[in-house]
PDB file of C-alpha atoms in Angstrom:
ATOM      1  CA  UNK A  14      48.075  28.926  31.161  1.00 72.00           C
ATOM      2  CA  UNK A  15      51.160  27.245  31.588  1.00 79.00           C
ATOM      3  CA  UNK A  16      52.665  24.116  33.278  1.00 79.00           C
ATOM      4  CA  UNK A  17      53.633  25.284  35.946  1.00 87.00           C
ATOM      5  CA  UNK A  18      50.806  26.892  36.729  1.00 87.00           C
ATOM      6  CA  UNK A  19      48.847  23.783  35.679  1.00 83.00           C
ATOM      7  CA  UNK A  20      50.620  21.963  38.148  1.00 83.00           C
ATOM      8  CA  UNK A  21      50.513  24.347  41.190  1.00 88.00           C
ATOM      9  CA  UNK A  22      46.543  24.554  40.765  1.00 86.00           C
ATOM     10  CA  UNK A  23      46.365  21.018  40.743  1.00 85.00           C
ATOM     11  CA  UNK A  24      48.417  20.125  43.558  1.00 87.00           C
ATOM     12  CA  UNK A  25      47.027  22.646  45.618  1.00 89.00           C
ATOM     13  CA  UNK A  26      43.476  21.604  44.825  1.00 87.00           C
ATOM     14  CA  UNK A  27      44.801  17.952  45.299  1.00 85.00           C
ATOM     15  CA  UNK A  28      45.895  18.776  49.420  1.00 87.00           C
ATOM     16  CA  UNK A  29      42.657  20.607  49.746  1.00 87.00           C
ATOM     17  CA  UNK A  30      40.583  17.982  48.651  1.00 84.00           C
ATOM     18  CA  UNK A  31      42.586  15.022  50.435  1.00 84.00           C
ATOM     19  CA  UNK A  32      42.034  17.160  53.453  1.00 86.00           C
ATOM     20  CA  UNK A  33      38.106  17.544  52.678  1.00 85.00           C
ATOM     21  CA  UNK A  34      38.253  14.126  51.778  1.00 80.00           C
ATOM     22  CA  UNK A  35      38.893  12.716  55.321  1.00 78.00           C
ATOM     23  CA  UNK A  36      35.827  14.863  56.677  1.00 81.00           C
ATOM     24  CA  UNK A  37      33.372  13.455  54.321  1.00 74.00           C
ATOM     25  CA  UNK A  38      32.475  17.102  52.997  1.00 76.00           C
ATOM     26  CA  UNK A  39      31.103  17.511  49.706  1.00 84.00           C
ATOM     27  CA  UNK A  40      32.988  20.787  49.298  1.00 85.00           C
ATOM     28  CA  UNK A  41      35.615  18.354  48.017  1.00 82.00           C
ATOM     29  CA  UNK A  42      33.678  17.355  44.920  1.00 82.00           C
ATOM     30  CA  UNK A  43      32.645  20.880  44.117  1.00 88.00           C
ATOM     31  CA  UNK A  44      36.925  21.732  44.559  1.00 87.00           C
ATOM     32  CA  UNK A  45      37.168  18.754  42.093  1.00 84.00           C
ATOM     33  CA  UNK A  46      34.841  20.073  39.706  1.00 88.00           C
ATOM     34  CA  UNK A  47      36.044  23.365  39.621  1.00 90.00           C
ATOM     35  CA  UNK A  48      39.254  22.931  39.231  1.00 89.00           C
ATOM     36  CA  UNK A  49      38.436  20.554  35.798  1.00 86.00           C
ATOM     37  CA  UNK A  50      36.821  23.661  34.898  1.00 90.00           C
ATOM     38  CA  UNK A  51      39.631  26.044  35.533  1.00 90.00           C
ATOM     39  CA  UNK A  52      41.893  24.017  33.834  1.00 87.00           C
ATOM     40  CA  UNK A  53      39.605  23.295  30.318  1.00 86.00           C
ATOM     41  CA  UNK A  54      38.880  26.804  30.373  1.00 89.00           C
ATOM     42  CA  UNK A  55      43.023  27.506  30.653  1.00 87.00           C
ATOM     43  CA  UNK A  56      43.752  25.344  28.410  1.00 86.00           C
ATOM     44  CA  UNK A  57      41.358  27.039  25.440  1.00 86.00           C
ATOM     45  CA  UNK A  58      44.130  29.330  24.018  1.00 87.00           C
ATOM     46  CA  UNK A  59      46.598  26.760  23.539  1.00 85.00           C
ATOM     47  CA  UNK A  60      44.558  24.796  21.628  1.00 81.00           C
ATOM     48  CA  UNK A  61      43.171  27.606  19.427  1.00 85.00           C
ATOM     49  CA  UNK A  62      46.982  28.123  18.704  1.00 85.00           C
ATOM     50  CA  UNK A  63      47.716  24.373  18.100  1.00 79.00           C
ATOM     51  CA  UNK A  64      44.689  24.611  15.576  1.00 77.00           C
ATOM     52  CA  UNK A  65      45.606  27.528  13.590  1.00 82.00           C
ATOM     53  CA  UNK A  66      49.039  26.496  13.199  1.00 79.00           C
ATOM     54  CA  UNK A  67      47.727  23.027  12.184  1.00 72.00           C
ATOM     55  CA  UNK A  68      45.605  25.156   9.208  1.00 73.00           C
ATOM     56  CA  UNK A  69      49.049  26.945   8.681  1.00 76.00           C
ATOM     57  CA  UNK A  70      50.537  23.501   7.966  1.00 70.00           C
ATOM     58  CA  UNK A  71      47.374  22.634   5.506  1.00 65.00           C
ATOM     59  CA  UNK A  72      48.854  25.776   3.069  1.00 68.00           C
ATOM     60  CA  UNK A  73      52.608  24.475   3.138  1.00 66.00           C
ATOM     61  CA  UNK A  74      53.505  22.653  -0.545  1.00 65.00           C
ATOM     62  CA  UNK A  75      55.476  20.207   1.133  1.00 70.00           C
ATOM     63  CA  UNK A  76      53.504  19.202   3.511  1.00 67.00           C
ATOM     64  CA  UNK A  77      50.290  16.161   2.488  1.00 74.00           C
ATOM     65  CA  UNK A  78      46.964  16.695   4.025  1.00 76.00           C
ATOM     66  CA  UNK A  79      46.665  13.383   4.558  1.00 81.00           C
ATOM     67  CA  UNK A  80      49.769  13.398   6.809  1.00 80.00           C
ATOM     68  CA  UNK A  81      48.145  16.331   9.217  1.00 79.00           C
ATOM     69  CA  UNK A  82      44.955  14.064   9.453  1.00 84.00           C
ATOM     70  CA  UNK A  83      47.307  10.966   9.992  1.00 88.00           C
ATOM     71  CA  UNK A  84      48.864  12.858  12.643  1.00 86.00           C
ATOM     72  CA  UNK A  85      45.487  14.470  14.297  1.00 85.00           C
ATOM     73  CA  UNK A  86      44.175  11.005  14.311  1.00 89.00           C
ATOM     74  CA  UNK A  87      47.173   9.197  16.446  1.00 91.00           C
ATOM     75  CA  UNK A  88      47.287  12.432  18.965  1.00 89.00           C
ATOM     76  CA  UNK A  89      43.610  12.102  19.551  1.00 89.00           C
ATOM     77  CA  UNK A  90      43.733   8.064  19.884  1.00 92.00           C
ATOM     78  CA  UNK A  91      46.974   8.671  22.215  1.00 92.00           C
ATOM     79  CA  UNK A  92      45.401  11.124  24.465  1.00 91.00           C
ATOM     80  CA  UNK A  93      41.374   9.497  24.659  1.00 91.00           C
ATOM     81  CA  UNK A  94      44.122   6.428  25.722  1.00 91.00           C
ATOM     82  CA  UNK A  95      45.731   8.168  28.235  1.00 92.00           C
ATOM     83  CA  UNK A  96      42.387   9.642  30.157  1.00 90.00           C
ATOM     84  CA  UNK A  97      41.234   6.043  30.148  1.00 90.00           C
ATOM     85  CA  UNK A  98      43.852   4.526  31.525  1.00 90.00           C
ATOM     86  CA  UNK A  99      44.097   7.438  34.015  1.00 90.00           C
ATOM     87  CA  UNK A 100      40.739   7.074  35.290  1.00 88.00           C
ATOM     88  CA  UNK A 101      41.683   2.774  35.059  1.00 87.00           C
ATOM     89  CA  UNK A 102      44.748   3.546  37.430  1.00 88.00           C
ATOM     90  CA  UNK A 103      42.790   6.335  39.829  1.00 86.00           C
ATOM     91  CA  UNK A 104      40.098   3.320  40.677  1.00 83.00           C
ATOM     92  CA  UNK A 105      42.673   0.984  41.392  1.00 83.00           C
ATOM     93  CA  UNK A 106      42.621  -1.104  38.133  1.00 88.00           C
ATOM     94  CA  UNK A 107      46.568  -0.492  36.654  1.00 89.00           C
ATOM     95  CA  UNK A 108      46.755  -3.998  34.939  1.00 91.00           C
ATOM     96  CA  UNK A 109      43.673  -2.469  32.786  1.00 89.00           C
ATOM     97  CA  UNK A 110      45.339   0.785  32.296  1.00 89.00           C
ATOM     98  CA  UNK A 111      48.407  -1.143  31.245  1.00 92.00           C
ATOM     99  CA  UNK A 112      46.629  -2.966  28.386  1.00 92.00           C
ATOM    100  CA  UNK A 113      44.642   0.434  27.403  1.00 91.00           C
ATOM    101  CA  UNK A 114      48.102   1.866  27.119  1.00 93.00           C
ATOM    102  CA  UNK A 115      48.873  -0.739  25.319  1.00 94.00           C
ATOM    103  CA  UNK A 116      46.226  -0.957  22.984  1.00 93.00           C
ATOM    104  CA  UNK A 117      46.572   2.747  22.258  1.00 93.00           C
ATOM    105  CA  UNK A 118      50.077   2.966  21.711  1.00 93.00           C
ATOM    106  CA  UNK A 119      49.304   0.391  18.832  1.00 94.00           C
ATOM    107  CA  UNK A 120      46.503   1.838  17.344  1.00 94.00           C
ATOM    108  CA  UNK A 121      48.270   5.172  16.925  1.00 92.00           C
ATOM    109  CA  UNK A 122      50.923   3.130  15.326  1.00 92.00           C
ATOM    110  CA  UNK A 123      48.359   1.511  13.010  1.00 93.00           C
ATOM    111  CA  UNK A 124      47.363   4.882  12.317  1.00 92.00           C
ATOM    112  CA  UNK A 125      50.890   6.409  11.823  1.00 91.00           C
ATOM    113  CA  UNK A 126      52.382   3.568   9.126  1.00 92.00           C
ATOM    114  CA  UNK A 127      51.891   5.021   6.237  1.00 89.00           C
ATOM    115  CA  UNK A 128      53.648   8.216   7.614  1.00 87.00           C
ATOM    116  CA  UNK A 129      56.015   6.040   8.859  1.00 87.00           C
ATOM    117  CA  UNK A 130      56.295   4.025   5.752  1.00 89.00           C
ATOM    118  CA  UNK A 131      57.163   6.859   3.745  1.00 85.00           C
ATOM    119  CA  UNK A 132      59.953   8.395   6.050  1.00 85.00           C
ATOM    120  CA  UNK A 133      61.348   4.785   5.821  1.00 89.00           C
ATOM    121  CA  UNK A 134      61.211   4.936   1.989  1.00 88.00           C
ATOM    122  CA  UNK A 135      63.000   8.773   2.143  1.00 85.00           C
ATOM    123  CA  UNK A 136      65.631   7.669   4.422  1.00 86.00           C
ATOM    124  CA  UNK A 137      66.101   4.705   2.151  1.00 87.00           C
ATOM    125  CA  UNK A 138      66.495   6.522  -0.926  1.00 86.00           C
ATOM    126  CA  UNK A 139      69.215   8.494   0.697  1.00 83.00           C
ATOM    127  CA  UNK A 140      71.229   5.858   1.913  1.00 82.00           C
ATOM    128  CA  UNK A 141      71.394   3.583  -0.910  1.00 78.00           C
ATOM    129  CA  UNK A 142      71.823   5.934  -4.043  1.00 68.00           C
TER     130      UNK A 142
END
């Protein structure tokens, strides 16, 4: 599925249920609900592709295990963060969601240092030889 249509569903599912919304219909909820649906079940190739080529990266000499994990570990903090602090802002609470966004950005760069550590050290050892 891709952005665009991403968006386009969304939006148009947005005006339909703002427009259910003011008749106190509960087709608006079952709109909702579907189009979560539509969109998980869109979403299911991408992330069989993201997978594999994460596996692809596992076989690469170059490339540390521990760095993929590193890396899994800060997407997954950064987007559980970002569906918090979504659902935070849609109920009307956006100084919570700012400090969730806060909190996650930092944890993910708690989780990232030694990744970052050692492209500090590389860079280093290029620039002062």
């Amino acid at each position: 599925m891709s952005i665009l249509s991403i968006c386009l569903l969304a939006i148009a599912s947005l005006v339909a249920i703002l427009i259910l919304k003011d008749t106190g219909s509960v087709f608006a909820t079952i709109i909702r609900l579907l189009v979560i649906i539509l969109l998980v079940t869109g979403i299911v190739p991408e992330i069989k592709e993201l997978l594999s080529a994460l596996d692809s990266f596992a076989f690469l000499d170059n490339v540390p295990q521990k760095a993929i994990t590193i890396m899994m570990k800060s997407f997954s903090v950064l987007a559980i963060g970002a569906v918090c602090s979504d659902i935070c802002r849609d109920n009307g609470e956006s100084g919570i969601a700012g400090v969730v966004e806060m909190c996650t950005k930092l944890i993910a760069l708690t989780i990232s240092l030694p990744v970052v550590t050692a492209v500090i050290s590389v860079a280093s050892s290029f620039f002062y030889r």
